[in-house]
Amino acid sequence: MTLMVPRRVEPPASRDNNGDMSDSLDDLWSLAGRRALVTGASRGIGLAITRALCERGAEVRMVARGRERLAAAAAELASAGFEVQPWAADITDPDSRSAMLEAFDGPLDILVNNAGHNIRKPALDYSESELRGILETNLVAGFELARAAHPALKASGSASLVNVSSVAGLTHLRTGAPYAMSKAAMNQMTRNLAAEWAADGIRVNAVAPWYIDTPLARQVLDDADFLAEVLARTPLRRIGRPEEAAAAVTFLCLPGAGYITGQTLAVDGGFSTFGF
Ligand SMILES: NC(=O)c1ccc[n+]([C@@H]2O[C@H](COP(=O)([O-])OP(=O)(O)OC[C@H]3O[C@@H](n4cnc5c(N)ncnc54)[C@H](OP(=O)(O)O)[C@@H]3O)[C@@H](O)[C@H]2O)c1
């Protein structure tokens, strides 16, 4: 049998969401000169996303509530030579959201809605304020931030909005219903905004992780029996690393992902496709 080796054809590099072409393939994998805002950036997945975006060349405004941890995380990245600015804010507070965007003068190329919150309980045990608190952080704040950032994202001409969702938004998990509801709605928000804002040069995608080793997940993964159950349901038989969730987010921000919008990408070791 003769093996046909196709001649390697350099694909044209796309510099923006309109498919305009540039000469260099490297451009597909670069975020040089891009300005990003990442919520929940002081630890866990958000911190890994910040580092990954910086490593591709972006300048990142890091948002979280706790000033000390945020400042320490930003200082560590700055000392590694990355361009970061810490911005202490509660994303559920409308005034804080406005201030954070006003201070960010000029176009915004990347917005990552990553900050999230959960309380695990049976559905009947949630108080209304607990339910509203989860929906407020995980869904309403991200939607409002995206809407408020729309002019700056549109001004970019080639913007990427990435929502950090969860496989809990795809199927039942033991996270509690409000968290799952918030993430399922986030997935639909991703599809709707992708369709509405495509004409404005804004791509909108989501990343849906299964268990990733962060302080949030450690609350349950420190239970050895629970961890064993999680691993038994994960074809790759391990917990994900923050860098792996961050890599998926970063990919969706790259010019190379310029024809991808409206998608929810599971970063889950195969969990969501694992039947019996
Ligand atoms: N880890 C997982 O296994 C997993 C799986 C699926 C999905 N996810 C999703 O991934 C995202 C990040 O999770 P993670 O595990 O990295 O969480 P984490 O370790 O708890 O970090 C959460 C980050 O969000 C910030 N934050 C929380 N509430 C905020 C608010 N109201 N305003 C501003 N910042 C806020 C926190 O800082 P402050 O507390 O100082 O504000 C922190 O920087 C979440 O949306 C989560 O639902 C995680």
Coordinates of C-alpha atoms and ligand atoms in Angstrom, one line a residue:
M1 CA 0.0 0.0 0.0
T2 CA 1.3 3.4 -0.9
L3 CA 0.9 6.0 1.8
M4 CA 0.0 9.4 0.2
V5 CA 1.6 12.2 2.1
P6 CA -0.2 15.4 1.3
R7 CA 1.9 18.5 0.6
R8 CA 1.9 20.8 3.6
V9 CA -0.1 23.9 2.7
E10 CA 0.3 26.8 5.1
P11 CA -3.2 27.9 6.1
P12 CA -3.7 31.7 5.9
A13 CA -3.5 33.3 9.3
S14 CA -6.6 35.1 10.4
R15 CA -6.0 38.3 12.4
D16 CA -9.6 39.2 13.2
N17 CA -13.1 37.8 13.5
N18 CA -13.9 38.9 10.0
G19 CA -11.4 36.5 8.5
D20 CA -9.0 39.2 7.3
M21 CA -5.7 37.5 6.5
S22 CA -2.2 38.2 7.6
D23 CA 1.1 36.7 6.5
S24 CA 2.3 34.9 9.6
L25 CA 1.1 31.6 11.0
D26 CA 2.5 32.7 14.3
D27 CA -0.3 35.3 14.5
L28 CA -2.8 32.6 14.9
W29 CA -1.3 31.7 18.3
S30 CA -0.4 35.1 19.6
L31 CA -2.3 37.5 21.9
A32 CA 0.5 40.2 21.6
G33 CA -1.0 43.6 22.3
R34 CA -4.4 42.3 23.4
R35 CA -6.0 43.7 26.5
A36 CA -7.9 41.3 28.7
L37 CA -10.0 41.4 31.8
V38 CA -10.4 38.2 33.9
T39 CA -12.7 37.9 36.9
G40 CA -11.9 35.6 39.8
A41 CA -8.2 36.0 38.9
S42 CA -6.6 35.8 42.3
R43 CA -6.4 32.0 42.5
G44 CA -7.5 28.7 41.0
I45 CA -8.6 28.6 37.3
G46 CA -8.8 32.4 37.0
L47 CA -5.1 32.8 38.1
A48 CA -4.1 30.1 35.6
I49 CA -6.1 31.8 32.8
T50 CA -4.3 35.1 33.6
R51 CA -0.9 33.5 33.4
A52 CA -1.8 31.7 30.2
L53 CA -3.1 34.8 28.5
C54 CA 0.0 36.7 29.6
E55 CA 2.2 34.0 28.2
R56 CA 0.6 34.5 24.8
G57 CA 1.4 38.2 25.1
A58 CA -1.8 39.7 26.5
E59 CA -2.0 42.5 29.1
V60 CA -4.4 41.4 31.8
R61 CA -6.6 43.2 34.4
M62 CA -7.1 40.8 37.2
V63 CA -10.3 41.1 39.3
A64 CA -11.2 39.6 42.6
R65 CA -12.5 40.8 46.0
G66 CA -9.8 39.9 48.4
R67 CA -7.1 42.6 48.0
E68 CA -4.2 40.8 49.7
R69 CA -4.3 37.6 47.7
L70 CA -5.0 39.5 44.5
A71 CA -2.0 41.9 45.1
A72 CA 0.2 38.9 45.8
A73 CA -0.8 37.0 42.7
A74 CA -0.4 40.1 40.5
A75 CA 3.0 40.9 42.1
E76 CA 4.2 37.3 41.3
L77 CA 3.1 37.6 37.7
A78 CA 4.6 41.1 37.3
S79 CA 7.9 39.8 38.7
A80 CA 7.9 37.2 36.0
G81 CA 7.7 40.0 33.5
F82 CA 4.0 39.9 32.7
E83 CA 1.8 43.0 32.3
V84 CA -0.9 42.7 34.9
Q85 CA -3.0 45.1 36.9
P86 CA -4.9 44.0 40.0
W87 CA -8.4 45.5 40.4
A88 CA -10.2 44.7 43.7
A89 CA -13.9 44.5 43.1
D90 CA -17.0 42.5 43.8
I91 CA -18.5 41.6 40.4
T92 CA -22.0 41.3 42.0
D93 CA -21.9 45.1 42.8
P94 CA -23.1 47.2 39.9
D95 CA -21.1 50.2 40.9
S96 CA -17.9 48.2 41.1
R97 CA -18.6 46.7 37.7
S98 CA -19.0 50.2 36.2
A99 CA -15.9 51.5 37.9
M100 CA -13.8 48.5 36.8
L101 CA -14.8 49.1 33.1
E102 CA -14.6 52.9 33.3
A103 CA -11.0 52.7 34.5
F104 CA -10.2 50.4 31.6
D105 CA -10.0 53.1 29.0
G106 CA -10.0 52.0 25.3
P107 CA -10.9 48.7 23.5
L108 CA -11.2 45.5 25.4
D109 CA -10.1 42.4 23.4
I110 CA -10.8 39.6 25.9
L111 CA -13.3 39.3 28.7
V112 CA -13.3 36.1 30.8
N113 CA -16.2 35.6 33.1
N114 CA -14.6 33.2 35.5
A115 CA -15.5 34.2 39.1
G116 CA -17.9 31.6 40.6
H117 CA -19.5 30.6 43.8
N118 CA -21.3 27.6 45.2
I119 CA -23.1 26.2 48.2
R120 CA -23.9 22.5 48.0
K121 CA -27.2 21.4 49.5
P122 CA -30.4 19.4 48.6
A123 CA -32.7 21.6 46.6
L124 CA -35.2 21.9 49.5
D125 CA -32.7 23.3 51.9
Y126 CA -31.7 26.5 50.0
S127 CA -32.8 29.8 51.4
E128 CA -34.0 32.3 48.8
S129 CA -30.9 34.5 49.5
E130 CA -28.6 31.6 49.0
L131 CA -30.3 30.8 45.7
R132 CA -30.1 34.5 44.6
G133 CA -26.5 34.8 45.7
I134 CA -25.4 31.9 43.5
L135 CA -27.3 33.1 40.5
E136 CA -26.1 36.6 41.1
T137 CA -22.4 35.7 41.1
N138 CA -22.4 32.9 38.5
L139 CA -24.9 34.3 36.0
V140 CA -26.3 37.8 36.4
A141 CA -22.9 39.5 37.1
G142 CA -21.3 37.9 34.1
F143 CA -24.2 38.9 31.9
E144 CA -24.2 42.4 33.2
L145 CA -20.4 42.7 32.9
A146 CA -20.6 41.5 29.3
R147 CA -23.3 44.0 28.5
A148 CA -21.4 46.8 30.1
A149 CA -18.2 45.8 28.3
H150 CA -20.0 45.5 24.9
P151 CA -18.9 49.0 23.6
A152 CA -15.3 48.3 24.6
L153 CA -15.4 44.8 23.1
K154 CA -17.0 46.1 19.9
A155 CA -14.3 48.7 19.7
S156 CA -11.7 45.9 19.6
G157 CA -13.0 44.7 16.3
S158 CA -11.9 41.2 17.1
A159 CA -13.0 40.4 20.7
S160 CA -13.4 37.2 22.6
L161 CA -15.7 36.7 25.5
V162 CA -15.2 33.4 27.4
N163 CA -17.6 32.2 30.1
V164 CA -16.2 29.6 32.6
S165 CA -19.1 27.3 33.0
S166 CA -19.2 23.7 34.3
V167 CA -20.2 20.2 33.2
A168 CA -22.8 20.8 36.0
G169 CA -24.6 22.9 33.4
L170 CA -24.8 19.9 31.0
T171 CA -26.1 17.1 33.3
H172 CA -27.0 16.4 36.9
L173 CA -24.0 16.4 39.4
R174 CA -24.0 16.6 43.1
T175 CA -23.2 20.3 43.1
G176 CA -26.7 21.4 44.2
A177 CA -29.4 22.7 41.8
P178 CA -28.7 26.5 41.8
Y179 CA -25.1 26.1 40.7
A180 CA -26.1 23.8 37.9
M181 CA -29.0 26.1 36.9
S182 CA -26.6 29.0 36.8
K183 CA -24.1 27.2 34.6
A184 CA -26.8 25.8 32.2
A185 CA -28.1 29.4 31.8
M186 CA -24.5 30.5 31.2
N187 CA -24.2 28.0 28.4
Q188 CA -27.4 29.4 26.8
M189 CA -26.2 33.0 27.4
T190 CA -23.1 32.0 25.4
R191 CA -25.1 30.8 22.4
N192 CA -27.4 33.9 22.4
L193 CA -24.7 36.4 22.8
A194 CA -22.6 34.7 20.1
A195 CA -25.4 35.0 17.6
E196 CA -26.3 38.6 18.6
W197 CA -22.8 40.0 18.8
A198 CA -21.1 38.2 15.9
A199 CA -21.8 41.2 13.7
D200 CA -20.0 43.4 16.3
G201 CA -16.8 41.3 15.9
I202 CA -17.3 39.6 19.3
R203 CA -17.0 35.8 19.6
V204 CA -18.6 34.3 22.6
N205 CA -17.7 30.8 23.9
A206 CA -17.7 28.8 27.1
V207 CA -15.5 26.3 28.8
A208 CA -17.1 23.7 30.9
P209 CA -14.7 21.9 33.3
W210 CA -15.3 18.8 35.4
Y211 CA -13.2 18.6 38.6
I212 CA -10.1 20.9 38.4
D213 CA -7.7 21.0 41.3
T214 CA -8.4 24.4 42.9
P215 CA -9.3 25.6 46.4
L216 CA -13.0 25.5 45.4
A217 CA -12.8 21.8 44.3
R218 CA -10.6 20.8 47.3
Q219 CA -13.6 21.3 49.6
V220 CA -15.0 18.1 48.2
L221 CA -12.0 16.3 46.7
D222 CA -10.3 16.2 50.1
D223 CA -12.8 13.5 50.9
A224 CA -11.0 10.3 49.7
D225 CA -14.2 8.4 49.0
F226 CA -15.7 11.2 47.0
L227 CA -12.4 11.5 45.0
A228 CA -12.5 7.8 44.3
E229 CA -16.0 8.1 42.9
V230 CA -15.1 11.1 40.8
L231 CA -12.1 9.2 39.3
A232 CA -14.3 6.2 38.6
R233 CA -16.5 8.4 36.4
T234 CA -13.6 10.0 34.6
P235 CA -12.1 8.1 31.6
L236 CA -8.7 9.8 32.0
R237 CA -8.8 8.8 35.7
R238 CA -7.4 12.0 37.1
I239 CA -8.5 15.4 38.2
G240 CA -7.8 18.3 35.8
R241 CA -5.1 20.9 36.4
P242 CA -6.0 24.7 36.4
E243 CA -3.5 25.1 33.5
E244 CA -5.6 22.7 31.4
A245 CA -8.8 24.7 31.9
A246 CA -6.8 27.9 31.2
A247 CA -5.4 26.5 28.0
A248 CA -8.9 25.9 26.6
V249 CA -9.9 29.4 27.6
T250 CA -6.8 30.8 26.0
F251 CA -7.2 28.9 22.8
L252 CA -10.7 30.3 22.4
C253 CA -9.2 33.8 22.7
L254 CA -6.6 33.3 20.0
P255 CA -7.0 34.5 16.4
G256 CA -6.6 30.9 15.5
A257 CA -10.1 30.3 17.1
G258 CA -11.4 33.1 15.0
Y259 CA -14.1 31.0 13.3
I260 CA -15.4 29.5 16.6
T261 CA -18.3 31.1 18.4
G262 CA -21.3 29.9 20.4
Q263 CA -19.6 26.7 21.7
T264 CA -19.3 25.2 25.1
L265 CA -16.0 23.2 25.3
A266 CA -15.9 20.5 28.0
V267 CA -12.6 20.2 29.8
D268 CA -13.5 17.0 31.6
G269 CA -11.2 14.1 31.1
G270 CA -14.0 12.5 29.0
F271 CA -16.6 12.7 31.8
S272 CA -19.5 14.1 29.7
T273 CA -19.2 11.5 27.0
F274 CA -18.8 8.5 29.4
G275 CA -21.8 6.2 29.3
F276 CA -21.8 2.7 30.5
Ligands
LIG1 N1 -12.6 23.9 40.3 C1 -13.4 23.1 39.6 O1 -13.4 21.9 39.8 C2 -14.4 23.7 38.7 C3 -15.2 22.9 37.9 C4 -16.1 23.4 37.1 C5 -16.3 24.8 37.0 N2 -15.5 25.6 37.8 C6 -15.7 27.1 37.6 O2 -14.5 27.7 37.4 C7 -14.6 29.0 38.0 C8 -13.3 29.2 38.9 O3 -13.4 28.2 39.9 P1 -12.2 27.9 40.9 O4 -12.3 26.5 41.2 O5 -10.9 28.5 40.3 O6 -12.6 28.8 42.1 P2 -11.8 29.4 43.3 O7 -10.5 28.7 43.5 O8 -12.8 29.4 44.5 O9 -11.5 30.9 42.9 C9 -12.6 31.8 42.7 C10 -12.0 33.2 42.3 O10 -13.2 34.0 42.1 C11 -13.0 35.2 43.0 N3 -14.4 35.6 43.3 C12 -15.4 34.9 43.9 N4 -16.5 35.6 44.0 C13 -16.2 36.9 43.5 C14 -16.9 38.1 43.3 N5 -18.2 38.2 43.7 N6 -16.3 39.1 42.7 C15 -15.0 39.0 42.3 N7 -14.3 37.9 42.4 C16 -14.9 36.9 43.0 C17 -12.2 34.7 44.1 O11 -11.5 35.7 44.8 P3 -12.2 36.4 46.1 O12 -12.9 35.4 46.9 O13 -11.1 37.2 46.8 O14 -13.2 37.4 45.5 C18 -11.2 33.8 43.4 O15 -10.2 34.6 42.8 C19 -15.9 29.1 38.7 O16 -16.8 29.8 37.9 C20 -16.3 27.7 38.9 O17 -17.7 27.5 38.9 C21 -14.6 25.1 38.6

